[in-house]
Coordinates of C-alpha atoms in Angstrom, one line a residue:
Chain Y
M20 CA 0.7 180.4 107.5
E21 CA -0.7 183.8 107.1
S22 CA -1.9 184.8 103.7
Y23 CA -3.2 188.2 102.9
R24 CA -3.0 189.9 99.6
T25 CA -4.8 192.4 97.6
R26 CA -4.3 192.1 93.9
L27 CA -4.9 195.8 93.3
F28 CA -2.6 198.5 94.5
L29 CA -5.6 200.8 94.0
A30 CA -7.0 199.5 97.3
R31 CA -5.8 202.4 99.3
R32 CA -7.4 204.7 101.8
F33 CA -8.7 202.0 104.1
S34 CA -7.4 204.0 107.0
T35 CA -8.0 207.6 107.8
A36 CA -5.8 207.3 110.9
T37 CA -2.7 206.9 108.9
R38 CA -2.5 210.6 107.9
A39 CA -2.9 211.8 111.5
E40 CA -0.3 209.4 112.8
N41 CA 2.1 210.5 110.1
L42 CA 1.8 214.1 111.2
M43 CA 3.2 213.2 114.6
K44 CA 6.5 212.0 113.2
P45 CA 9.2 214.3 111.9
I46 CA 8.6 214.8 108.2
L47 CA 12.1 214.6 106.8
R48 CA 15.6 213.9 108.1
P49 CA 17.7 215.1 105.3
V50 CA 21.0 213.3 104.8
I51 CA 23.2 214.5 101.9
L52 CA 25.4 212.2 99.9
R53 CA 27.9 214.2 97.9
F54 CA 29.7 213.0 94.7
D55 CA 32.2 214.5 92.4
S56 CA 30.7 212.9 89.4
L57 CA 27.7 210.6 88.8
P58 CA 25.9 209.4 85.7
S59 CA 22.7 210.8 87.1
T60 CA 21.7 211.9 90.6
N61 CA 18.2 210.4 90.1
T62 CA 19.6 207.1 89.1
E63 CA 21.9 207.1 92.2
A64 CA 19.0 208.1 94.5
A65 CA 16.8 205.4 93.1
R66 CA 19.6 202.9 93.7
Q67 CA 20.0 204.1 97.2
A68 CA 16.3 203.9 97.8
Q69 CA 16.3 200.3 96.6
H70 CA 19.0 199.5 99.1
G71 CA 16.8 200.9 101.9
A72 CA 17.7 204.6 102.0
P73 CA 15.3 206.5 104.3
E74 CA 13.1 209.3 103.2
G75 CA 15.1 212.5 103.0
L76 CA 18.2 211.0 101.5
C77 CA 19.7 213.6 99.1
V78 CA 22.2 213.0 96.4
V79 CA 24.3 215.8 95.0
A80 CA 26.9 215.7 92.3
R81 CA 29.3 218.3 91.0
E82 CA 28.7 216.9 87.5
Q83 CA 26.4 214.4 85.8
T84 CA 27.7 212.5 82.9
S85 CA 24.2 211.3 81.8
G86 CA 21.9 213.8 83.4
R87 CA 18.4 213.3 82.0
G88 CA 15.0 215.0 81.8
R89 CA 11.6 214.0 80.7
Q90 CA 11.4 211.1 78.2
E91 CA 15.2 210.6 78.5
R92 CA 16.0 214.0 77.1
V93 CA 19.6 214.9 78.1
W94 CA 20.2 217.4 80.9
I95 CA 23.6 219.0 80.2
S96 CA 25.4 218.9 83.5
P97 CA 29.1 220.2 83.4
A98 CA 31.1 220.3 86.5
D99 CA 30.2 223.0 89.0
A100 CA 28.0 224.8 86.5
G101 CA 24.8 223.7 88.1
L102 CA 23.3 222.2 91.2
Y103 CA 22.4 218.6 90.4
F104 CA 20.3 217.3 93.2
S105 CA 17.9 214.4 93.9
I106 CA 15.9 213.5 97.0
V107 CA 14.1 210.3 98.1
L108 CA 10.6 210.8 99.3
R109 CA 8.2 208.2 100.8
P110 CA 4.9 210.0 100.8
E111 CA 2.9 207.3 102.6
S112 CA 0.3 209.7 103.9
L113 CA -0.5 211.1 100.5
A114 CA -3.1 209.3 98.3
P115 CA -1.4 208.1 95.1
Q116 CA -3.6 210.4 93.1
S117 CA -1.9 213.3 94.9
W118 CA 1.6 212.2 94.3
P119 CA 1.9 214.3 91.1
L120 CA 1.6 217.3 93.4
L121 CA 5.1 216.4 94.6
T122 CA 6.5 217.9 91.4
L123 CA 4.6 221.2 91.9
M124 CA 5.7 221.2 95.5
S125 CA 9.3 220.8 94.4
A126 CA 9.0 223.8 92.1
L127 CA 7.7 225.9 95.0
A128 CA 10.7 224.8 97.1
V129 CA 13.1 225.8 94.3
H130 CA 11.4 229.1 94.0
D131 CA 11.7 229.6 97.8
A132 CA 15.4 228.6 97.8
L133 CA 16.3 230.9 94.9
L134 CA 14.6 233.8 96.7
E135 CA 16.2 233.1 100.0
A136 CA 19.8 232.2 98.9
C137 CA 20.1 234.3 95.8
Q138 CA 17.5 237.0 96.2
L139 CA 16.2 235.9 92.8
E140 CA 12.5 236.1 92.0
T141 CA 11.4 233.4 89.6
D142 CA 8.3 232.2 87.8
I143 CA 7.0 228.7 87.5
K144 CA 5.9 227.2 84.1
W145 CA 3.5 224.4 84.4
P146 CA 4.0 222.0 86.0
N147 CA 7.4 222.6 87.5
D148 CA 9.9 224.4 85.3
I149 CA 11.5 227.4 87.1
I150 CA 11.9 230.2 84.7
A151 CA 13.2 233.8 84.7
D152 CA 12.5 236.2 81.9
D153 CA 10.7 233.3 80.2
R154 CA 13.8 231.3 80.0
K155 CA 14.4 228.1 81.8
L156 CA 16.6 228.2 84.9
C157 CA 15.7 224.9 86.5
G158 CA 14.2 221.6 85.5
I159 CA 12.6 219.0 87.7
L160 CA 12.0 215.3 87.0
A161 CA 10.3 212.9 89.4
E162 CA 10.1 209.2 89.1
T163 CA 8.5 206.4 91.2
V164 CA 10.7 203.6 92.3
E165 CA 9.7 200.2 93.8
T166 CA 11.7 199.4 96.9
E167 CA 11.6 196.7 99.6
S168 CA 9.6 199.0 101.8
G169 CA 7.2 200.2 99.2
R170 CA 7.0 202.8 96.5
V171 CA 9.1 205.9 96.7
V172 CA 9.4 209.0 94.7
V173 CA 12.7 210.3 93.6
V174 CA 12.6 214.0 92.7
G175 CA 15.5 215.3 90.6
I176 CA 16.3 219.0 90.4
G177 CA 18.8 220.7 88.1
I178 CA 19.5 224.4 88.6
N179 CA 21.7 226.3 86.1
L180 CA 24.1 228.2 88.3
D181 CA 26.1 229.8 85.5
D182 CA 25.9 229.9 81.7
R183 CA 28.3 226.9 81.3
A184 CA 25.3 224.8 82.5
F185 CA 23.8 224.9 79.0
P186 CA 25.2 224.9 75.5
S187 CA 25.3 228.3 73.8
E188 CA 22.7 227.3 71.2
L189 CA 20.2 227.2 74.0
K190 CA 20.9 230.7 75.2
E191 CA 17.6 232.0 73.8
I192 CA 15.6 229.6 75.9
A193 CA 17.9 228.9 78.9
T194 CA 19.3 231.1 81.7
S195 CA 21.2 230.8 84.9
V196 CA 21.3 232.3 88.4
A197 CA 24.6 234.1 87.6
Q198 CA 23.1 235.6 84.5
R199 CA 20.0 236.9 86.4
T200 CA 21.8 238.2 89.5
G201 CA 25.2 239.1 88.2
N202 CA 26.8 236.8 90.7
K203 CA 27.5 233.1 90.7
P204 CA 25.7 231.8 93.7
D205 CA 27.4 229.7 96.4
R206 CA 26.3 226.2 95.7
E207 CA 26.4 225.1 99.3
T208 CA 24.2 228.0 100.5
L209 CA 21.7 227.3 97.8
L210 CA 21.7 223.6 98.5
Q211 CA 21.0 224.2 102.2
S212 CA 18.2 226.6 101.4
L213 CA 16.8 224.1 98.9
V214 CA 16.7 221.2 101.4
R215 CA 15.1 223.4 104.1
A216 CA 12.5 224.6 101.5
I217 CA 11.7 221.1 100.5
E218 CA 11.2 220.1 104.1
R219 CA 8.9 223.0 104.7
R220 CA 6.9 222.5 101.5
Y221 CA 6.7 218.7 101.9
K222 CA 5.3 219.1 105.4
I223 CA 2.6 221.5 104.2
L224 CA 1.6 219.2 101.4
Q225 CA 1.1 216.3 103.9
S226 CA -0.8 218.3 106.4
P227 CA -4.6 218.5 106.4
G228 CA -5.7 220.5 103.5
G229 CA -2.1 220.4 102.2
E230 CA -3.0 219.5 98.7
A231 CA -5.3 222.5 98.3
A232 CA -2.7 224.8 100.0
T233 CA 0.0 223.6 97.6
I234 CA -2.2 224.2 94.6
S235 CA -3.1 227.6 95.9
E236 CA 0.5 228.6 96.5
W237 CA 1.5 227.3 93.1
T238 CA -1.2 229.4 91.5
R239 CA 0.0 232.4 93.4
R240 CA 3.6 232.0 92.2
S241 CA 3.0 231.1 88.6
S242 CA 2.1 233.5 85.8
Y243 CA 1.0 230.4 83.9
A244 CA -1.9 229.6 86.2
H245 CA -4.6 231.9 84.7
D246 CA -5.2 233.7 81.5
R247 CA -1.9 232.9 79.9
R248 CA -1.9 232.3 76.1
V249 CA -0.1 229.0 75.6
R250 CA 0.6 226.3 73.0
V251 CA 0.0 222.8 74.3
S252 CA 2.1 220.1 72.6
L253 CA 0.9 216.6 73.3
S254 CA 2.3 213.5 71.7
T255 CA -0.8 213.2 69.6
E256 CA -1.7 216.9 68.8
I257 CA -0.8 220.5 69.3
F258 CA -3.3 223.3 70.1
D259 CA -3.4 226.8 71.5
G260 CA -5.5 228.2 74.2
W261 CA -5.8 230.1 77.5
T262 CA -4.8 228.7 80.9
R263 CA -7.7 228.5 83.3
G264 CA -6.2 227.4 86.6
L265 CA -5.3 223.9 88.0
E266 CA -7.3 220.8 88.9
A267 CA -7.0 219.4 92.4
D268 CA -4.3 217.0 91.3
G269 CA -2.2 219.7 89.6
A270 CA -3.4 219.2 86.1
L271 CA -3.6 222.4 83.9
R272 CA -6.9 223.6 82.6
V273 CA -6.7 225.1 79.1
E274 CA -9.5 226.6 77.2
T275 CA -9.1 226.1 73.5
D276 CA -9.9 228.6 70.9
Q277 CA -13.0 226.5 70.2
G278 CA -14.1 227.1 73.7
E279 CA -13.4 223.6 74.9
L280 CA -11.9 223.1 78.3
R281 CA -9.0 220.6 78.2
I282 CA -7.3 219.1 81.1
I283 CA -3.5 218.6 80.6
R284 CA -1.5 216.1 82.7
A285 CA 1.5 215.6 80.4
G286 CA 2.9 217.5 77.5
D287 CA 4.9 220.6 76.9
I288 CA 3.4 224.1 77.5
T289 CA 4.9 227.1 75.7
S290 CA 4.0 230.7 76.2
L291 CA 2.5 232.5 73.2
R292 CA 2.3 236.2 72.8
A293 CA -1.2 237.3 73.6
Q294 CA -3.3 238.0 70.5
A295 CA -5.9 240.6 70.7
Chain X
M9 CA 8.9 223.8 75.9
N10 CA 11.3 221.5 77.6
D11 CA 13.8 223.5 75.7
E12 CA 17.3 222.8 76.7
E13 CA 16.7 219.1 77.3
G14 CA 15.0 218.7 74.0
A15 CA 17.4 220.7 71.9
A16 CA 20.4 219.1 73.5
Q17 CA 19.2 215.6 72.8
S18 CA 22.2 213.7 71.8
A19 CA 23.1 211.0 74.2
R20 CA 21.0 208.7 76.4
D21 CA 21.2 207.5 79.9
E22 CA 20.4 203.9 79.5
T23 CA 21.3 202.8 82.9
R24 CA 17.8 202.6 84.4
Q25 CA 15.0 203.0 82.0
Q26 CA 16.2 200.6 79.4
P27 CA 13.7 197.8 79.0
G28 CA 15.0 194.4 80.1
R29 CA 17.8 196.0 82.0
Q30 CA 16.6 196.1 85.5
P31 CA 19.3 194.2 87.2
E32 CA 18.3 195.2 90.7
R33 CA 14.7 194.5 90.4
T34 CA 14.5 190.8 89.8
G35 CA 13.8 187.8 91.8
G36 CA 11.2 186.6 94.3
R37 CA 12.4 189.0 97.0
E38 CA 10.9 191.8 95.0
Q39 CA 7.5 190.2 94.9
R40 CA 7.5 189.8 98.7
D41 CA 8.6 193.3 99.1
R42 CA 6.0 194.7 96.8
D43 CA 3.3 192.8 98.7
R44 CA 4.6 194.4 101.8
G45 CA 4.7 197.8 100.2
R46 CA 1.2 197.4 99.0
R47 CA -0.1 196.6 102.5
R48 CA 1.6 199.7 103.6
H49 CA -0.1 201.8 101.1
G50 CA -3.4 200.3 102.2
G51 CA -3.1 201.8 105.7
Q52 CA -3.0 200.1 109.0
Q53 CA -6.4 198.5 108.8
N54 CA -4.9 196.5 106.0
Q55 CA -2.4 194.8 108.1
P56 CA -2.9 191.0 108.6
R57 CA -4.6 190.1 111.8
R58 CA -3.9 187.3 114.2
A59 CA -5.1 183.9 113.2
A60 CA -7.9 183.9 115.7
E61 CA -9.4 187.0 114.1
Q62 CA -9.1 185.6 110.7
Q63 CA -11.7 183.0 110.7
Q64 CA -14.5 185.4 109.8
L65 CA -14.6 188.6 107.9
P66 CA -17.1 190.9 109.7
M67 CA -20.1 192.0 107.6
D68 CA -19.1 195.7 108.3
E69 CA -15.8 195.1 106.7
L70 CA -17.4 193.4 103.7
R71 CA -19.7 196.3 103.2
N72 CA -16.7 198.6 103.3
L73 CA -15.0 196.5 100.7
F74 CA -18.0 196.7 98.4
A75 CA -18.2 200.5 99.0
L76 CA -14.5 201.0 98.2
F77 CA -14.7 198.7 95.2
T78 CA -17.5 200.8 93.8
E79 CA -16.3 204.2 94.8
H80 CA -12.9 203.8 93.2
G81 CA -14.1 202.1 90.1
L82 CA -12.0 199.0 90.7
T83 CA -12.1 196.2 88.2
E84 CA -10.9 193.5 90.4
F85 CA -10.2 193.0 94.1
E86 CA -9.1 189.9 96.0
L87 CA -8.7 189.4 99.7
E88 CA -7.4 186.2 101.1
R89 CA -7.0 185.2 104.7
E90 CA -6.6 181.8 106.3
G91 CA -9.7 179.8 105.4
F92 CA -11.4 182.8 103.8
R93 CA -11.2 184.4 100.3
V94 CA -13.2 187.2 98.7
H95 CA -12.9 188.0 95.1
L96 CA -14.7 191.0 93.6
G97 CA -14.8 191.4 89.9
R98 CA -16.8 193.2 87.2
N99 CA -18.6 191.4 84.4
N100 CA -17.5 193.6 81.5
V101 CA -13.8 194.0 82.0
P102 CA -11.9 195.6 80.4
Q103 CA -13.7 198.9 80.8
I104 CA -12.9 202.5 81.4
A105 CA -13.0 203.5 85.1
P106 CA -16.2 205.3 85.2
S107 CA -15.7 208.9 86.0
A108 CA -19.3 209.1 86.9
T109 CA -18.9 206.6 89.8
A110 CA -15.6 208.1 90.9
T111 CA -17.1 210.0 93.8
D112 CA -13.8 211.5 94.8
T113 CA -14.7 215.0 93.9
Q114 CA -11.1 216.1 94.0
F115 CA -10.7 214.5 90.7
P116 CA -13.6 215.4 88.5
A117 CA -14.3 213.9 85.2
T118 CA -11.5 214.8 82.9
Q119 CA -11.5 216.2 79.5
V120 CA -8.2 215.0 78.4
P121 CA -7.8 214.5 74.7
V122 CA -9.3 211.4 73.5
P123 CA -7.9 209.4 70.6
Q124 CA -10.1 210.1 67.6
H125 CA -10.7 206.6 66.6
G126 CA -11.3 205.4 70.2
A127 CA -13.6 208.2 71.4
A128 CA -16.9 206.6 70.8
Q129 CA -15.9 203.4 72.3
S130 CA -14.5 205.0 75.4
A131 CA -17.6 206.9 76.0
A132 CA -19.7 203.8 75.6
T133 CA -17.7 201.7 78.0
A134 CA -17.7 204.5 80.5
T135 CA -21.4 204.7 80.4
A136 CA -21.8 201.0 80.7
A137 CA -19.4 200.9 83.6
S138 CA -21.2 203.5 85.5
A139 CA -24.4 201.5 85.7
G140 CA -24.8 199.7 88.9
A141 CA -21.2 198.9 89.7
Q142 CA -22.1 197.6 93.1
E143 CA -24.4 195.0 91.6
E144 CA -21.7 193.9 89.4
A145 CA -19.3 193.2 92.3
E146 CA -19.5 189.5 92.9
T147 CA -17.7 187.2 95.2
T148 CA -16.7 184.9 92.4
A149 CA -13.9 185.4 90.0
Q150 CA -14.9 187.4 86.9
E151 CA -11.7 187.7 84.9
D152 CA -11.5 188.7 81.3
E153 CA -11.0 185.4 79.6
G154 CA -8.8 184.5 82.5
L155 CA -6.5 187.4 81.9
H156 CA -4.9 189.3 84.7
I157 CA -5.7 193.0 84.0
I158 CA -3.1 195.6 84.7
V159 CA -4.9 198.8 85.5
S160 CA -3.7 202.4 85.8
P161 CA -3.2 203.5 89.4
I162 CA -3.5 207.1 88.5
V163 CA -4.8 209.5 85.9
G164 CA -2.1 210.5 83.4
T165 CA -0.6 209.8 80.0
F166 CA 0.4 206.3 79.0
Y167 CA 3.8 205.6 77.5
R168 CA 5.0 202.2 76.3
S169 CA 8.6 203.2 76.2
P170 CA 11.0 205.3 78.2
S171 CA 11.4 207.8 75.3
P172 CA 9.8 208.3 71.9
T173 CA 12.7 206.6 70.1
A174 CA 13.3 203.8 72.6
E175 CA 12.0 200.2 72.4
S176 CA 8.7 199.4 74.1
F177 CA 9.0 198.0 77.5
V178 CA 6.8 195.1 76.4
R179 CA 5.0 193.8 73.3
L180 CA 2.2 191.3 72.6
G181 CA 3.7 188.0 73.6
S182 CA 6.4 189.4 75.9
H183 CA 6.9 187.3 79.0
V184 CA 6.6 189.4 82.1
D185 CA 7.4 188.8 85.7
A186 CA 5.8 190.5 88.7
D187 CA 8.5 193.2 88.7
T188 CA 8.7 193.7 85.0
V189 CA 8.1 197.4 84.1
V190 CA 5.4 197.4 81.4
C191 CA 4.8 201.1 80.9
I192 CA 5.1 204.6 82.3
I193 CA 2.1 206.8 83.3
E194 CA 3.1 210.4 83.4
A195 CA 1.2 213.0 85.4
M196 CA 2.7 216.5 86.0
K197 CA 6.1 215.2 85.2
L198 CA 5.9 212.5 87.7
M199 CA 6.9 209.3 85.8
N200 CA 5.1 206.3 87.3
E201 CA 6.7 203.1 86.4
I202 CA 4.0 200.4 86.3
Q203 CA 5.0 196.8 87.0
A204 CA 3.2 193.7 85.8
E205 CA 2.4 192.6 89.3
T206 CA 2.1 189.0 88.0
S207 CA 4.0 186.7 85.7
G208 CA 2.8 185.5 82.4
E209 CA 2.5 186.7 78.8
I210 CA 1.2 190.0 77.5
A211 CA -2.0 189.0 75.7
K212 CA -3.7 192.3 75.2
I213 CA -2.7 196.0 75.1
Y214 CA -5.7 198.2 75.6
V215 CA -4.2 201.6 75.3
E216 CA -2.1 203.3 72.6
N217 CA 1.2 205.0 73.3
G218 CA 0.8 208.7 74.3
Q219 CA -2.9 208.4 75.1
P220 CA -4.5 209.7 78.3
V221 CA -5.7 207.1 80.8
E222 CA -8.1 207.2 83.7
F223 CA -7.7 205.9 87.2
G224 CA -8.4 202.2 87.1
Q225 CA -8.4 201.9 83.3
P226 CA -7.2 198.6 82.0
L227 CA -3.7 198.8 80.3
F228 CA -2.6 195.3 79.6
G229 CA -4.1 191.8 79.8
V230 CA -1.6 189.2 81.1
K231 CA -2.2 185.5 80.3
K232 CA -0.9 183.5 83.2

């Protein structure tokens, strides 16, 4: 009987051939599952992945009854007020250390789709919030899921289509496509654009030099990349500083007022008015 | 500012991240599947070979193993084939994955916030770990008091529960199976669920909730 095991899942990168071989195959074959209502598209996509769903499976719901964000915060998701979307990715040719770039890549894809389908120019707040006029238009949450055929990443994307997508008490910090453009976008058109944009961005990320290209594109599209006055809220502390670009894995460099360079991989970033 | 999510916090989706409620992730099948998945991640050279080729591990391959072990700051590595077993371990586990020996220049030494009361200790262990990692790699088992060490597969922030107000996934003394989720490591809003990878009892918890962790840093010790 054959016995072969490595006790550490860190033991990756034995093969350099894997990446080249993966480039030969089609990157994504998107299949879209549509639901009237789901507790959460991420939860459903994860369930599908555990039952063998291939890479590229997309789950879309007209409403979510338990939509969620980071650390189980609630993502309000009334019917037809937003685009509630999740996709299953199996980024086998990416080193695990580069998997967090999937969330930055997803933000770029949303940016592309909003520009193409809604002619709406948006900004990206680190790492992956899509904002317009400093108010949030879209949130992205990615989660790893163990499946029979290895680890997958489920990327969930929620885009506010009109103002019903968020409660009125959030109107100072949230916005919608309809509010920005004056028209409620066609959900289907935006969805198709989004899927194509993810395909494109995902292919770039997995190509040689793709990590650096993704970082570079993100930096070009985000006003938060450089010299932005921000407040960093971690679970252990809060401090202010200036953004100083991204690390290779997408982490944000922030120079504190004491001149220390901090590297941020989790936490909330808020914009502060620049102080002279 | 995570804004609308935060301000609208009222209900919870407990369908998936609730500790102890992982109905679709139990049983031996998961273990096999994970093994398969891990081989996949290791690339094609990691595939099992035919029996005839398994009798001996070529020296080149051994050298590669040592190099990888050192390069990635691993704390433990085991390779088993028919009639052949290699186990690499470090003397002083648990320890911080040494950023100095992490030759992957894509991920330079980080300056993530360090817990005040643990700063000195972290620095010390990192220094110790960076000294001659290759010499420390041995072909005999060097486990920390017989504990299986669960290490962080990525750089990120360690969370013991799915949300600040939720129960921890595991506590000291919790029984875990291979597929039990023990924590989440967040990096750039990618939530990495970390599984125990072995069965036993949580005997040590090396990191506090909300703290940054390095690649390969020990998170939990599991007594088998």
